CSV table of C-alpha atoms in Angstrom, one decimal:
chain,number,residue,atom,x,y,z
A,494,MET,CA,-60.6,-93.5,27.2
A,495,ALA,CA,-62.7,-95.6,25.0
A,496,ALA,CA,-62.5,-94.7,21.2
A,497,ALA,CA,-65.4,-92.4,19.9
A,498,LYS,CA,-67.5,-94.2,17.6
A,499,ILE,CA,-69.2,-90.9,15.7
A,500,LYS,CA,-66.8,-88.0,14.6
A,501,LYS,CA,-67.5,-85.3,13.3
A,502,GLY,CA,-68.6,-85.6,9.1
A,503,ASP,CA,-70.4,-88.1,9.1
A,504,ASN,CA,-73.6,-89.2,7.7
A,505,VAL,CA,-75.2,-89.8,11.4
A,506,VAL,CA,-79.7,-90.8,12.0
A,507,VAL,CA,-81.7,-89.0,14.2
A,508,LEU,CA,-82.8,-92.7,16.4
A,509,SER,CA,-86.3,-90.0,18.7
A,510,GLY,CA,-87.7,-87.2,18.9
A,511,LYS,CA,-89.4,-84.6,17.0
A,512,ASP,CA,-86.4,-85.8,14.3
A,513,LYS,CA,-87.0,-89.7,14.5
A,514,GLY,CA,-86.2,-90.7,11.3
A,515,ARG,CA,-84.7,-88.2,9.6
A,516,THR,CA,-80.5,-88.1,8.6
A,517,GLY,CA,-77.6,-85.4,8.8
A,518,THR,CA,-73.4,-84.7,9.4
A,519,VAL,CA,-72.7,-84.1,11.9
A,520,ARG,CA,-71.3,-80.2,12.5
A,521,GLN,CA,-70.1,-81.4,16.5
A,522,VAL,CA,-69.4,-83.9,18.7
A,523,MET,CA,-68.5,-82.9,23.1
A,524,PRO,CA,-67.8,-85.9,23.7
A,525,LYS,CA,-67.2,-84.7,27.9
A,526,GLU,CA,-71.3,-83.9,27.7
A,527,GLY,CA,-72.1,-86.7,25.4
A,528,LYS,CA,-73.9,-83.8,23.5
A,529,ILE,CA,-73.4,-83.3,19.7
A,530,VAL,CA,-75.0,-81.0,17.1
A,531,VAL,CA,-76.3,-82.2,13.8
A,532,GLU,CA,-76.3,-80.1,10.7
A,533,GLY,CA,-80.5,-79.0,10.1
A,534,ILE,CA,-81.6,-81.2,13.1
A,535,ASN,CA,-83.4,-80.6,16.4
A,536,VAL,CA,-82.8,-76.8,15.5
A,537,ALA,CA,-84.0,-74.3,18.0
A,538,ALA,CA,-85.6,-70.5,17.5
A,539,ARG,CA,-84.7,-68.2,20.0
A,540,HIS,CA,-86.5,-64.5,19.7
A,541,ARG,CA,-84.6,-61.6,20.1
A,542,LYS,CA,-85.1,-58.6,21.3
A,543,PRO,CA,-83.7,-55.2,18.8
A,544,SER,CA,-79.8,-54.5,19.6
A,545,GLN,CA,-78.0,-51.8,19.1
A,546,ALA,CA,-75.5,-54.7,17.8
A,547,ASN,CA,-78.7,-56.6,16.1
A,548,PRO,CA,-81.1,-53.2,15.5
A,549,GLN,CA,-83.7,-55.4,13.2
A,550,GLY,CA,-84.0,-58.2,16.5
A,551,GLY,CA,-86.4,-60.8,15.3
A,552,ILE,CA,-85.7,-64.9,15.4
A,553,ASP,CA,-82.9,-66.9,15.7
A,554,ARG,CA,-82.2,-70.0,14.4
A,555,PHE,CA,-79.4,-72.7,14.8
A,556,GLU,CA,-78.9,-76.5,15.8
A,557,ALA,CA,-79.0,-77.2,19.4
A,558,PRO,CA,-77.4,-79.7,20.7
A,559,MET,CA,-78.6,-83.2,20.9
A,560,PRO,CA,-77.4,-86.7,23.2
A,561,ILE,CA,-75.5,-88.9,21.8
A,562,SER,CA,-77.0,-91.3,22.1
A,563,LYS,CA,-80.3,-90.2,20.0
A,564,VAL,CA,-78.4,-91.3,16.7
A,565,ALA,CA,-76.4,-93.8,15.4
A,566,VAL,CA,-73.8,-94.1,12.0
A,567,ALA,CA,-75.7,-94.4,8.9
A,568,ASP,CA,-74.8,-97.6,7.5
A,569,PRO,CA,-72.6,-96.4,3.8
A,570,LYS,CA,-74.3,-98.8,1.6
A,571,ASP,CA,-78.2,-98.2,3.0
A,572,GLY,CA,-78.5,-95.3,4.7
A,573,LYS,CA,-79.7,-97.1,7.7
A,574,PRO,CA,-78.5,-96.9,10.6
A,575,THR,CA,-76.0,-98.9,12.5
A,576,ARG,CA,-73.5,-100.6,15.2
A,577,VAL,CA,-69.3,-99.1,15.0
A,578,ARG,CA,-67.1,-101.6,16.1
A,579,PHE,CA,-63.5,-101.3,15.7
A,580,GLU,CA,-61.2,-103.9,13.0
A,581,GLU,CA,-57.3,-103.6,12.2
A,582,LYS,CA,-56.8,-103.5,8.5
A,583,ASP,CA,-53.4,-103.3,6.5
A,584,GLY,CA,-51.7,-102.3,10.4
A,585,LYS,CA,-54.1,-99.5,10.6
A,586,LYS,CA,-57.3,-98.8,13.5
A,587,VAL,CA,-60.6,-98.9,11.1
A,588,ARG,CA,-64.3,-98.2,12.4
A,589,VAL,CA,-66.5,-100.7,10.2
A,590,ALA,CA,-70.9,-100.9,10.0
A,591,VAL,CA,-71.7,-103.9,12.3
A,592,LYS,CA,-74.0,-104.5,9.5
A,593,SER,CA,-73.1,-104.8,6.4
A,594,GLY,CA,-69.2,-104.7,7.0
A,595,GLU,CA,-68.2,-101.7,5.6
A,596,THR,CA,-65.2,-100.7,6.1
A,597,ILE,CA,-66.8,-96.3,7.9
A,598,ASP,CA,-63.3,-94.5,7.7
A,599,GLY,CA,-61.2,-95.1,3.7
């Protein structure tokens, strides 16, 4: 299996859809489903009927998973979308932004 290019805690830019151009932090990655959850992005609303657990009912808002192909890692230098490559630095495999050449993980 290939190494993960997007990880939890990364800053990402949405490439398409209703939130195109917005940035957020990755909350969860689901590699088997090919989905990702980004903080404050792709917010869905579910209308809930009152129940014993939730007597008030109301509208429940949450971040819905979105396809991982719809986001790109934000370049650490300027925040624009970039691809990621792997390089070996000091005997460690690190992720590097293709656009600026900056290291993504310390």
